[in-house]
XYZ file of C-alpha atoms in Angstrom:
414
model
C 44.860 97.232 53.144
C 47.075 97.615 56.246
C 47.903 94.331 57.913
C 46.803 94.164 61.469
C 49.263 92.572 63.879
C 47.935 89.323 65.507
C 47.220 89.223 69.179
C 50.367 88.797 71.097
C 50.909 85.265 72.335
C 51.879 85.973 75.885
C 48.819 85.627 78.095
C 50.398 86.720 81.391
C 50.744 90.277 82.490
C 53.511 91.698 84.556
C 53.053 94.934 86.491
C 56.061 97.115 87.035
C 54.932 99.888 89.354
C 52.269 101.657 87.160
C 53.433 99.896 84.017
C 51.722 96.733 82.796
C 53.485 94.465 80.347
C 52.362 91.287 78.620
C 48.901 90.025 77.585
C 46.767 92.795 76.239
C 48.954 95.632 77.572
C 50.644 97.916 75.063
C 54.136 97.082 73.881
C 56.291 99.138 76.168
C 59.386 101.129 75.172
C 62.459 100.651 77.394
C 65.850 102.312 77.367
C 69.042 102.188 79.488
C 71.317 104.852 80.910
C 75.035 104.900 80.034
C 76.033 107.157 82.893
C 77.982 105.975 85.955
C 75.104 105.135 88.256
C 77.173 106.356 91.124
C 76.978 109.819 89.531
C 73.532 110.584 90.958
C 72.895 113.914 89.319
C 74.149 112.734 85.939
C 72.015 109.655 86.033
C 68.993 111.511 87.180
C 69.398 113.982 84.276
C 69.621 111.153 81.780
C 66.661 109.269 83.147
C 64.658 112.557 82.876
C 65.798 112.993 79.320
C 64.920 109.441 78.408
C 61.542 109.725 80.079
C 60.771 112.963 78.327
C 61.644 111.379 75.066
C 59.104 108.695 75.811
C 60.902 105.859 77.538
C 58.406 104.082 79.842
C 60.953 101.965 81.635
C 64.623 102.831 82.247
C 67.372 100.336 83.278
C 70.378 101.225 85.372
C 73.758 99.450 85.717
C 74.105 98.311 89.351
C 77.584 96.830 89.397
C 79.272 97.850 92.628
C 78.610 99.236 96.150
C 78.669 102.897 95.016
C 76.026 102.320 92.342
C 73.820 100.427 94.738
C 74.109 103.165 97.286
C 73.104 105.735 94.650
C 69.951 104.001 93.513
C 67.731 105.241 96.412
C 68.936 108.796 96.009
C 68.306 108.650 92.249
C 64.827 107.355 92.878
C 64.035 110.064 95.416
C 65.342 112.897 93.207
C 63.239 111.621 90.240
C 60.167 111.539 92.483
C 60.922 115.051 93.699
C 61.028 116.186 90.001
C 57.678 114.555 89.272
C 59.044 111.440 87.514
C 57.703 107.976 88.346
C 59.387 106.156 85.514
C 60.145 102.577 86.689
C 63.810 101.847 87.228
C 65.227 98.478 86.507
C 68.474 97.243 88.060
C 70.824 95.537 85.700
C 72.846 92.943 87.694
C 75.776 90.770 86.670
C 78.117 88.611 88.720
C 77.476 90.264 92.164
C 73.790 91.116 92.063
C 72.979 88.688 94.867
C 75.253 90.414 97.316
C 74.289 93.862 96.248
C 70.603 93.249 96.662
C 71.246 91.581 100.012
C 73.579 94.329 101.393
C 71.577 97.333 100.036
C 67.951 96.784 100.878
C 67.080 100.423 100.107
C 68.190 99.859 96.525
C 66.318 96.491 96.326
C 63.174 98.391 97.391
C 63.635 101.478 95.109
C 64.079 99.355 91.956
C 60.908 98.319 90.129
C 62.468 95.226 88.575
C 65.648 93.246 88.626
C 67.402 92.003 85.424
C 69.209 88.754 86.081
C 71.591 87.155 83.536
C 71.699 83.376 84.234
C 74.956 83.225 82.426
C 76.852 85.066 85.075
C 74.756 85.012 88.162
C 77.073 82.444 89.547
C 79.347 79.707 88.129
C 79.441 75.913 88.651
C 78.125 74.973 92.075
C 77.461 78.564 93.061
C 74.998 79.256 90.277
C 71.806 77.872 91.692
C 72.342 79.328 95.205
C 73.173 82.788 93.953
C 70.316 82.745 91.436
C 67.982 81.742 94.334
C 69.290 84.606 96.479
C 68.189 87.150 93.820
C 64.797 85.572 93.335
C 64.173 85.401 97.058
C 65.035 89.123 97.343
C 62.563 89.800 94.503
C 59.895 87.872 96.461
C 60.736 89.770 99.649
C 60.043 93.155 97.928
C 57.440 91.909 95.557
C 59.484 92.799 92.452
C 59.226 91.151 89.067
C 62.414 89.904 87.269
C 63.626 89.869 83.745
C 65.676 86.734 83.076
C 67.859 88.020 80.304
C 69.972 85.531 78.479
C 72.714 86.959 76.295
C 74.548 85.378 73.344
C 77.793 86.751 74.540
C 77.497 85.466 78.161
C 75.629 82.248 77.751
C 75.653 79.806 80.619
C 78.372 77.318 79.492
C 76.809 74.495 81.550
C 73.640 74.780 79.589
C 75.607 74.986 76.331
C 77.449 71.805 77.186
C 74.241 69.912 77.862
C 72.705 70.998 74.574
C 75.841 70.173 72.687
C 75.890 66.723 74.303
C 72.348 66.090 73.419
C 72.965 67.298 69.849
C 75.856 64.873 69.486
C 73.396 61.992 70.045
C 70.965 63.220 67.398
C 70.567 61.034 64.252
C 70.858 64.327 62.339
C 72.737 66.861 64.433
C 71.893 70.582 64.324
C 74.468 73.020 62.962
C 76.402 75.184 65.446
C 74.150 78.210 65.118
C 71.025 76.157 65.800
C 72.714 74.575 68.850
C 73.560 78.023 70.225
C 69.992 79.243 69.680
C 68.621 76.229 71.509
C 71.014 76.828 74.386
C 69.732 80.346 74.604
C 66.155 79.347 74.799
C 66.825 76.483 77.144
C 68.708 78.754 79.545
C 65.866 81.163 79.715
C 63.211 78.490 80.118
C 65.137 76.475 82.732
C 65.810 79.682 84.659
C 62.203 80.675 84.677
C 61.107 77.296 85.875
C 63.694 77.440 88.658
C 62.357 80.915 89.633
C 58.841 79.526 89.727
C 59.996 76.562 91.870
C 61.416 79.030 94.408
C 58.088 80.820 94.519
C 58.116 83.520 91.879
C 54.671 83.981 90.132
C 54.725 83.216 86.485
C 53.220 86.705 85.726
C 56.194 88.299 87.497
C 58.769 86.836 85.021
C 59.858 88.385 81.750
C 62.269 86.622 79.467
C 64.670 87.832 76.907
C 67.193 85.981 74.638
C 69.392 88.574 73.015
C 71.746 88.075 70.047
C 73.430 90.530 67.732
C 72.207 89.279 64.390
C 68.707 89.885 62.979
C 67.968 86.428 61.637
C 69.145 84.703 64.791
C 66.959 86.991 66.859
C 63.903 86.209 64.805
C 64.605 82.427 65.006
C 65.164 82.486 68.736
C 62.073 84.393 69.598
C 59.827 82.399 67.315
C 60.971 79.285 69.016
C 60.740 80.941 72.522
C 57.161 82.130 71.821
C 55.924 78.697 70.890
C 57.377 77.145 74.003
C 56.173 79.465 76.799
C 53.690 82.190 77.500
C 55.869 84.525 79.722
C 56.082 88.155 78.660
C 58.960 88.669 76.287
C 61.392 91.557 76.017
C 62.842 92.136 72.439
C 66.069 93.694 71.294
C 69.296 93.036 69.493
C 72.020 92.896 72.187
C 74.532 95.047 70.285
C 72.624 96.548 67.387
C 75.577 98.887 66.354
C 76.012 102.566 65.486
C 73.988 104.854 63.289
C 71.991 103.594 60.370
C 73.326 100.046 60.792
C 71.888 99.789 64.306
C 68.608 101.308 63.329
C 68.181 99.122 60.279
C 69.196 95.865 61.959
C 66.861 96.552 64.906
C 63.995 97.544 62.703
C 64.439 94.570 60.443
C 64.417 92.075 63.381
C 61.835 93.568 65.670
C 59.360 94.424 62.885
C 59.097 90.794 61.761
C 58.558 89.658 65.425
C 56.041 92.328 66.346
C 54.067 91.845 63.227
C 53.749 88.186 64.269
C 52.488 89.209 67.699
C 55.717 88.381 69.499
C 57.110 90.810 72.057
C 55.821 92.810 74.996
C 58.635 95.274 75.685
C 61.299 96.513 73.356
C 64.680 98.270 73.496
C 66.827 99.542 70.676
C 70.488 99.075 71.817
C 72.151 101.662 69.631
C 75.777 102.559 70.046
C 75.643 106.322 70.438
C 77.982 108.567 68.508
C 80.708 110.230 70.635
C 78.772 112.619 72.934
C 75.698 111.622 71.009
C 72.044 111.805 72.171
C 70.980 108.711 74.235
C 67.351 109.476 73.477
C 67.701 108.437 69.918
C 67.103 104.857 70.807
C 63.732 105.781 72.434
C 62.614 107.633 69.281
C 63.596 104.644 67.057
C 61.621 102.194 69.248
C 58.612 104.494 69.090
C 58.841 104.912 65.367
C 59.047 101.168 64.778
C 55.813 100.644 66.844
C 54.084 103.580 65.214
C 55.083 102.526 61.666
C 53.527 99.110 62.297
C 50.373 100.751 63.659
C 50.866 98.985 66.993
C 51.053 102.264 69.120
C 51.025 106.000 68.391
C 53.362 108.380 70.224
C 53.618 111.594 68.198
C 52.048 113.006 65.033
C 53.744 111.768 61.935
C 55.162 113.894 59.134
C 54.900 112.521 55.608
C 57.420 114.175 53.302
C 58.579 113.230 49.825
C 62.212 112.279 49.213
C 62.827 114.988 46.635
C 63.814 114.629 42.982
C 64.732 116.788 40.010
C 61.472 118.664 40.389
C 62.374 119.821 43.827
C 65.830 121.494 43.489
C 64.880 123.979 46.223
C 65.282 122.794 49.841
C 62.322 124.694 51.093
C 60.192 121.607 51.583
C 63.020 119.745 53.396
C 63.462 122.672 55.772
C 59.786 122.933 56.412
C 59.353 119.217 57.012
C 62.227 119.242 59.534
C 60.800 122.299 61.266
C 57.356 120.905 61.558
C 58.686 117.444 62.779
C 60.774 119.088 65.440
C 57.840 121.285 66.462
C 55.530 118.327 66.857
C 58.020 116.492 68.963
C 58.720 119.514 71.163
C 55.033 120.009 71.693
C 54.061 116.426 72.550
C 55.027 116.546 76.283
C 52.366 119.280 76.552
C 49.916 118.072 73.984
C 49.627 114.474 75.303
C 48.217 115.839 78.602
C 45.726 118.086 77.006
C 44.718 116.714 73.517
C 43.481 113.181 73.464
C 44.324 111.409 70.254
C 46.723 114.004 68.825
C 49.461 111.348 68.595
C 47.447 109.848 65.661
C 47.558 113.094 63.634
C 49.339 112.984 60.231
C 50.948 116.028 58.654
C 52.116 116.043 54.997
C 54.819 118.374 53.740
C 55.246 117.766 50.016
C 57.667 119.147 47.445
C 55.808 119.463 44.129
C 52.589 119.047 42.212
C 53.040 115.404 41.263
C 52.059 113.790 44.558
C 51.791 116.889 46.716
C 48.021 117.537 46.542
C 47.133 113.827 46.725
C 49.313 113.139 49.728
C 48.111 116.295 51.444
C 44.534 115.229 51.070
C 45.264 111.888 52.636
C 46.768 113.596 55.696
C 44.940 115.453 58.456
C 46.783 118.600 57.388
C 48.971 118.897 54.292
C 50.823 121.443 52.324
C 52.017 121.124 48.767
C 55.006 123.422 48.216
C 55.967 124.551 44.698
C 58.505 122.513 42.825
C 61.085 123.868 40.410
C 59.376 126.090 37.848
C 55.930 125.752 39.508
C 53.836 128.688 40.488
C 55.139 130.055 43.849
C 52.055 129.102 45.892
C 51.441 126.409 48.398
C 47.833 124.991 48.762
C 47.017 123.687 52.300
C 44.547 120.899 52.711
C 42.697 120.208 55.938
C 40.841 116.821 56.362
C 41.054 116.401 52.609
C 39.752 119.802 51.578
C 41.765 122.696 50.262
C 41.348 125.586 52.722
C 43.897 128.275 51.787
C 46.827 128.877 49.559
C 49.979 130.265 51.184
C 52.369 132.643 49.433
C 55.384 134.746 50.265
C 58.209 134.447 52.828
C 56.021 133.475 55.919
C 54.741 130.157 54.614
C 56.507 128.164 57.426
C 55.078 130.199 60.297
C 51.652 130.453 58.761
C 51.548 126.731 58.214
C 52.617 126.057 61.755
C 49.849 128.208 63.051
C 47.339 126.284 60.924
C 48.635 123.127 62.632
C 48.310 124.659 66.190
C 44.748 125.806 65.335
C 43.832 122.362 64.027
C 45.073 120.618 67.182
C 43.164 122.967 69.463
C 40.005 122.722 67.369
C 40.099 118.908 66.784
C 41.677 117.279 69.886
C 40.718 119.603 72.762
C 38.375 117.929 75.187
C 34.901 119.461 75.563
C 35.921 120.818 78.993
C 38.885 122.619 77.506
C 36.677 123.947 74.727
C 34.207 125.228 77.283
C 36.520 126.543 79.849
C 39.731 127.192 77.948
């Protein structure tokens, strides 16, 4: 039996343009550009790439006057290209002045990310934080109060350490740091509400770089508030390390019903594909049966029975084909994202897995008869042979999608 995630704890919903987060809304996938925001065309191109990959919210660095000036132009170019993906401004140190001095940017952004650890220091903190909240109120924008392990408000940390020193049994250093993270987020949210920000316009995050710390922090945070929560390791790392660490941490929390938006902060390979972080986020949610984004390909890992790489090549080809088709299919074929395709390598599990999928093919293993039975909705329909198995199987998939997921209007009028 597949475990069903419990209802998420956050009862409030936050609308970011057309995107609703929190409460019963779907867990949303976020990403962030790594272009220089002042490079308008480059940033627009990357936002489009991220949106096409499935990012539902995209964050931009707004760190200087040039980037603030560029935000409205980026917004307009995206609209002209047919993209309404909400843009979030990521502010550190000087966000209060940038939002004040560039009202067009403040208006174009769908949400402001505020880091209470560096919004202002000492006696400037509260005033500069208030300036950003007041700007958000002026333009009716939600905020994400994003606390970060690496830039924690040292005044909050000092208070928590002082309290800890008076405990009969003091907490260890890691627990003190986690408490300071949670306290910084909650104190800042309460301060924002005192200024006039609606509770449902506040999203919280407490990001760290280690999986167990993230799980502990968010479990604590979820029991102490009902704000919408954004999940993510702050510096997940590169390649498989970043993917595994993010999956390990977020899967535990999501399965417990914690989290309303997520981002996978992968360090890209040099000149690597930024959209990988979007696909990983989608695959985590889809693997947990929380959301569906694209048809899934089930494929065996291979063994001594599958010395040929034919099934590997076909699995890769079909997976790439499905991803390529989804921008078109999702507007035409309702439910196609739930489809499962099996590409198996030999007779041991091939027929059985193929029967469990919507469409499956069992390719011949080493020494087996050179034929590939195809199963559709659990029933064998045809056996493919020869050199055109890949193209013939892809056509079967296309026909199945058209036949199964087309709306009645499309079936009637084409």
